[in-house]
Coordinates of C-alpha atoms in Angstrom, one line a residue:
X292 CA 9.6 -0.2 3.5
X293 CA 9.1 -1.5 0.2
X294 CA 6.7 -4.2 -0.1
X295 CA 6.9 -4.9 -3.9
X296 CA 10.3 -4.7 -5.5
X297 CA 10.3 -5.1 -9.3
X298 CA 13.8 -5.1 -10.9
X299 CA 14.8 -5.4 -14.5
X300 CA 11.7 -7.3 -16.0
X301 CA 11.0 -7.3 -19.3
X302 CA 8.5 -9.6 -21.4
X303 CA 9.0 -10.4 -25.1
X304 CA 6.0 -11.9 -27.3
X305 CA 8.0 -13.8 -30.5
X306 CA 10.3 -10.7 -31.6
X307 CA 8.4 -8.0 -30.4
X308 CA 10.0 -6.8 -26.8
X309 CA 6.7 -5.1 -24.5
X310 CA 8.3 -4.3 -21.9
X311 CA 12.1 -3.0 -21.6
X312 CA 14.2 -3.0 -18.3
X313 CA 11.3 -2.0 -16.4
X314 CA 12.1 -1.6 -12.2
X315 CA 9.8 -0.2 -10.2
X316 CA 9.3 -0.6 -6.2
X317 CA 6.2 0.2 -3.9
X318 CA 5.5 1.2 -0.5
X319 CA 3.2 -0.6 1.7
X320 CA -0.2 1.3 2.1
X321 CA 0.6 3.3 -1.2
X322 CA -1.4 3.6 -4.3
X323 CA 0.4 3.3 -7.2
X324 CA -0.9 4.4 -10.7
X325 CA 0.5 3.5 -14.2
X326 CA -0.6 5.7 -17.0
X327 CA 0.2 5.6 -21.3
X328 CA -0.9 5.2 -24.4
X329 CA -2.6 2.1 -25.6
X330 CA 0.1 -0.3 -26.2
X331 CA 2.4 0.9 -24.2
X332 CA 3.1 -2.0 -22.1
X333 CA 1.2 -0.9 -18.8
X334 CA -1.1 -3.3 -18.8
X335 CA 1.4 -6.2 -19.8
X336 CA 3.5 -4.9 -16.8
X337 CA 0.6 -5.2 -13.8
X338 CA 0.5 -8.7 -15.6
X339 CA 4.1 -9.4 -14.9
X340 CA 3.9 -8.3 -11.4
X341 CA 1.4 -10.7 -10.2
X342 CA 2.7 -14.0 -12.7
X343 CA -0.5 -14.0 -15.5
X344 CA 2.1 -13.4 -17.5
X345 CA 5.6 -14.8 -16.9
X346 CA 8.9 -12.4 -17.7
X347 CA 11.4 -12.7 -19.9
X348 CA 14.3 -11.0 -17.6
X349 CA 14.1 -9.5 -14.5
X350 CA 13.0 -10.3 -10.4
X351 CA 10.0 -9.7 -8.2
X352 CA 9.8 -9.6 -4.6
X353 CA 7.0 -9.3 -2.3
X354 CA 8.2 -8.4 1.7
X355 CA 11.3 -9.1 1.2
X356 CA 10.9 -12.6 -0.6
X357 CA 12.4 -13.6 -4.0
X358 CA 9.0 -15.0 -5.8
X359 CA 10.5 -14.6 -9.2
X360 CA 14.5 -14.4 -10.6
X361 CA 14.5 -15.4 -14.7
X362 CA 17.7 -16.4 -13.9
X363 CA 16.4 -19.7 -12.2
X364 CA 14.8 -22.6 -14.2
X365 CA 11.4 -22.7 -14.6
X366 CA 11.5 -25.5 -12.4
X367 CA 12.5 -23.6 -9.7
X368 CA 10.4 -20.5 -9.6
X369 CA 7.7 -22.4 -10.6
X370 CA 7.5 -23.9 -7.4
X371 CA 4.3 -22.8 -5.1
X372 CA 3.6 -20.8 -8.2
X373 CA -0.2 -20.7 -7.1
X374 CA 0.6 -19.5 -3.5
X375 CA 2.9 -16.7 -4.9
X376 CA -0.6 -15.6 -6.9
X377 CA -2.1 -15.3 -3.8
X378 CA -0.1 -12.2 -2.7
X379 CA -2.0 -10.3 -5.1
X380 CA -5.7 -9.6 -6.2
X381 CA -6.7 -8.5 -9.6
X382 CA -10.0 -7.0 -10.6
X383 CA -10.4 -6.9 -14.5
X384 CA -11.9 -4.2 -16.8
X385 CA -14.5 -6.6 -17.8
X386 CA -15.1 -7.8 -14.5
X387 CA -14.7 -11.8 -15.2
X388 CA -17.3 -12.9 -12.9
X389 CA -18.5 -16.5 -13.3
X390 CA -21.8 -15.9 -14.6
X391 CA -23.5 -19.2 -13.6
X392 CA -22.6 -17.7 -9.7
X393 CA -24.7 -15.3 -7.3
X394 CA -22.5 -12.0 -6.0
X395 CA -21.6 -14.0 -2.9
X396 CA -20.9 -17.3 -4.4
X397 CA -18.4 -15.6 -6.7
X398 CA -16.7 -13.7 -3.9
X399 CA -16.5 -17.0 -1.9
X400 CA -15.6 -19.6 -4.6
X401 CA -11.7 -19.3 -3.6
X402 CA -12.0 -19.3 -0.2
X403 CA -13.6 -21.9 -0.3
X404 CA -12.1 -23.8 -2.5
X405 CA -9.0 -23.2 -0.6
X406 CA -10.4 -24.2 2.9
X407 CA -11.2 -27.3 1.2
X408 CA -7.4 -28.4 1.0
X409 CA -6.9 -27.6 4.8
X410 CA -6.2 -30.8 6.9
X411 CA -9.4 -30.0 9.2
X412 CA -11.9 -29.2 6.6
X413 CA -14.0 -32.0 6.4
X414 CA -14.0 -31.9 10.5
X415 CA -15.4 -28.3 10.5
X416 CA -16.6 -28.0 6.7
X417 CA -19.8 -26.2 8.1
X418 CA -17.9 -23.7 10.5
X419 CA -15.6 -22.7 7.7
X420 CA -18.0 -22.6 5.1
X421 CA -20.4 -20.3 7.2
X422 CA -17.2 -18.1 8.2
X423 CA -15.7 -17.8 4.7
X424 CA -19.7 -16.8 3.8
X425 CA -19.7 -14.2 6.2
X426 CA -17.0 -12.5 5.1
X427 CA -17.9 -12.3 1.5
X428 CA -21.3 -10.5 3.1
X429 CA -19.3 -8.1 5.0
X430 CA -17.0 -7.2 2.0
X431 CA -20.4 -6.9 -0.5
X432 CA -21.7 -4.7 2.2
X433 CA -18.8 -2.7 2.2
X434 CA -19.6 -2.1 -1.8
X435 CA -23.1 -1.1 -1.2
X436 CA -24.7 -4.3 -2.4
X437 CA -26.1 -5.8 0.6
X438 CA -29.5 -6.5 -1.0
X439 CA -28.0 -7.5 -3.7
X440 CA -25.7 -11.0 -2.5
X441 CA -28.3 -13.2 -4.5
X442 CA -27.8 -11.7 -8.1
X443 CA -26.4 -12.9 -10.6
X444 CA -24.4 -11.2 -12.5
X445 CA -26.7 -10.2 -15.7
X446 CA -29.3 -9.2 -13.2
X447 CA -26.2 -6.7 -11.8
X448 CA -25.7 -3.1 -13.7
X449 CA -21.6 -3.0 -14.7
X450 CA -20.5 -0.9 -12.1
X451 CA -22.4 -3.7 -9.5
X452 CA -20.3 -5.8 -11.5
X453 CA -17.1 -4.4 -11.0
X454 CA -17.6 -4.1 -6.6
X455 CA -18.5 -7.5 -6.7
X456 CA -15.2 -8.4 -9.0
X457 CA -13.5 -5.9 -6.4
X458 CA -14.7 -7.7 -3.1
X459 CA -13.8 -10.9 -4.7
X460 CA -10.2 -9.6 -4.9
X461 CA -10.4 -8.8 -1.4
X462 CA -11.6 -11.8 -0.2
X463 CA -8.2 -13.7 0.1
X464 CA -6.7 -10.3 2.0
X465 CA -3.7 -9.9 -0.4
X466 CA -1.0 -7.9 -0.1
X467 CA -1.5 -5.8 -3.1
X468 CA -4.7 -5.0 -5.2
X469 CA -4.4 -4.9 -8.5
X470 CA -7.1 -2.6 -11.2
X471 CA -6.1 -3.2 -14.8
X472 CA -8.3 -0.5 -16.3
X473 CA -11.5 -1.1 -13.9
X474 CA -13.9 1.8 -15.5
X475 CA -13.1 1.5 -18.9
X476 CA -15.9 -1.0 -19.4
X477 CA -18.6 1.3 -17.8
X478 CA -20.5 4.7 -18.5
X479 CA -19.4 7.7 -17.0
X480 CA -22.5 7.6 -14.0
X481 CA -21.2 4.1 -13.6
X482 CA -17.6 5.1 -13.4
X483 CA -18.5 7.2 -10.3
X484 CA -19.5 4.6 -8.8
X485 CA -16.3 2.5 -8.8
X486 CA -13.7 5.5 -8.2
X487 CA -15.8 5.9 -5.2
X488 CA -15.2 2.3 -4.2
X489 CA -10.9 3.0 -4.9
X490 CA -10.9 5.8 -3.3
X491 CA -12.2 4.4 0.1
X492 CA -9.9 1.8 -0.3
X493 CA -7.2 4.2 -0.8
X494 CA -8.3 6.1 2.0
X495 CA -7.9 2.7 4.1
X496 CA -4.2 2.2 2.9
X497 CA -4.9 -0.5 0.9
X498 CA -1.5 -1.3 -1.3
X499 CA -2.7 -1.1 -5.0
X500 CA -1.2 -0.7 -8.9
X501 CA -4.1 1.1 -10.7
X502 CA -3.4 0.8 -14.3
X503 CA -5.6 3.7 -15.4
X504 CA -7.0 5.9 -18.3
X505 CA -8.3 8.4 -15.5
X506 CA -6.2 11.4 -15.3
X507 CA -8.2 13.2 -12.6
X508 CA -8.4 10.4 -10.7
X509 CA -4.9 8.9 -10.7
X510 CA -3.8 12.5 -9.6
X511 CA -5.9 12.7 -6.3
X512 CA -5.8 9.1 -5.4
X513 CA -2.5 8.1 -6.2
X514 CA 1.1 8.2 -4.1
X515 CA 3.0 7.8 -7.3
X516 CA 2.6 7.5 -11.1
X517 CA 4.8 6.0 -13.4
X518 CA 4.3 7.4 -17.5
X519 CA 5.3 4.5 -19.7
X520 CA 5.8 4.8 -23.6
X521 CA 7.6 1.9 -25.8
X522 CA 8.1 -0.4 -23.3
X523 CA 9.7 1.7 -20.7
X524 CA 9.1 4.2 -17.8
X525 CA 9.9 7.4 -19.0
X526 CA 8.8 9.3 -15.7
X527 CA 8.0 8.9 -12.3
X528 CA 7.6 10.4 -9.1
X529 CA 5.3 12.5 -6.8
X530 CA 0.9 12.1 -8.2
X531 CA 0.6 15.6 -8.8
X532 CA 3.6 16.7 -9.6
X533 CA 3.5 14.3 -12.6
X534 CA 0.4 15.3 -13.5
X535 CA 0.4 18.8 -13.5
X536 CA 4.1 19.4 -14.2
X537 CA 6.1 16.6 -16.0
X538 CA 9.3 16.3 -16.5
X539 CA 10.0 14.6 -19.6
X540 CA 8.9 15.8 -23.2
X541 CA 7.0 12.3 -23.8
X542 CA 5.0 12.9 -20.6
X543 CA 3.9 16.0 -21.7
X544 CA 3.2 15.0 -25.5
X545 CA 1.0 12.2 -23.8
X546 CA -1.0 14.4 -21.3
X547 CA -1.5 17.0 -23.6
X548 CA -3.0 15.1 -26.1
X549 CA -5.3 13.3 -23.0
X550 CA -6.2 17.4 -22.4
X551 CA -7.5 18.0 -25.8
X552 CA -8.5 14.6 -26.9

């Protein structure tokens, strides 16, 4: 069953249209990667899905639910806008951690913050606050940065960076993970260190959109991969079969150029 179901969206900025007719749908416990040329709209598309940017045109669903139609006033879909976010988690390329926060504190801020609008908060303000911290140690744990909860994060190297940004994302258990780009910040050794991290998670069925400039790695991790150019998905289908024997002209064009260049 499909748990995201993205249907004719498309995102204009003044005259100049990003994305065009886009529809896409993903499978619950699948990894799906989105691949192109700078420009392309790839990145303004993840942005679409999960409402940091607002479409033009078009619908999104999440399990079945209607969280966006364009053909509704903004009054309308607006509504709950915040809690429609919360289906999703985003880690960044440049991993947008609050810098004045340790690793923990920034993988806790919004739970907390969210506990604090719960009708029994104040009642058990310590008991949620020392749950919500104990599962922000068990996720940084699960990153390999036990000893290092009480950094900050320029005391962090940018591959710490990015599994603290990723545990944060986790934190709020959404249904879908979303990467926009998450090595392209970071050295190759770095870069390692990360795919390592998407990989378990993809070996745990966690539902995620990778936007990616990794070839290699969107082939192996990957369920599907969609090849967009202009604005539009010109392939997709089957990782590897996109990969290593594409379809469309464009595709080709775009992977052979990746080869050489």
């Amino acid at each position: 069953m499909a748990i995201l179901e993205a249907n004719h969206i498309e995102k204009h900025f003044g005259s100049t249209k990003v994305l065009k007719d886009v529809s896409l749908s993903l499978e619950e416990g699948n990894a799906l990667a989105i691949i192109g040329s700078s420009g392309s709209g790839k990145t303004t598309l993840l942005r679409c899905l999960n409402f940091l940017e607002i479409p033009n045109a078009g619908t999104i669903s999440v399990k079945g639910e209607t969280l966006f139609d364009a053909s509704l006033s903004a009054k309308e879909w607006e509504k709950d806008i915040r809690k429609k976010r919360l289906h999703f988690g985003m880690v960044f390329q440049s991993f947008n951690l609050f810098p004045q926060y340790t690793a923990l504190e920034n993988v806790t801020l919004a739970e907390k913050l969210l506990a604090e609008e719960k009708p029994d908060f104040k009642k058990n303000k310590k008991e949620i606050f020392h749950a919500i911290e104990e599962h922000g140690k068990e996720l940084l744990r699960q990153m390999g940065l036990e000893s290092r909860m009480g950094h900050y994060p320029h005391q962090l190297s940018g591959g710490q960076q990015q599994r603290v940004a990723i545990a944060r994302a986790l934190a709020l258990q959404p249904d879908i993970l979303c990467f926009d780009e998450p090595t392209s910040a970071l050295d190759p050794e770095l870069t390692g260190e990360v795919l390592k991290v998407i990989r378990g998670l993809a070996d745990r069925k966690t539902t995620m959109i990778i936007v990616t400039h990794e070839m290699a790695f969107a082939r192996d991790v990957a369920d599907r991969i969609i090849f967009m150019d202009d604005g539009v998905i010109v392939e997709q289908g089957d990782a590897r079969q996109v990969i290593d024997n594409p379809v469309e002209e464009r595709t080709k064009q775009f992977l052979a150029r990746y080869t050489q260049g």
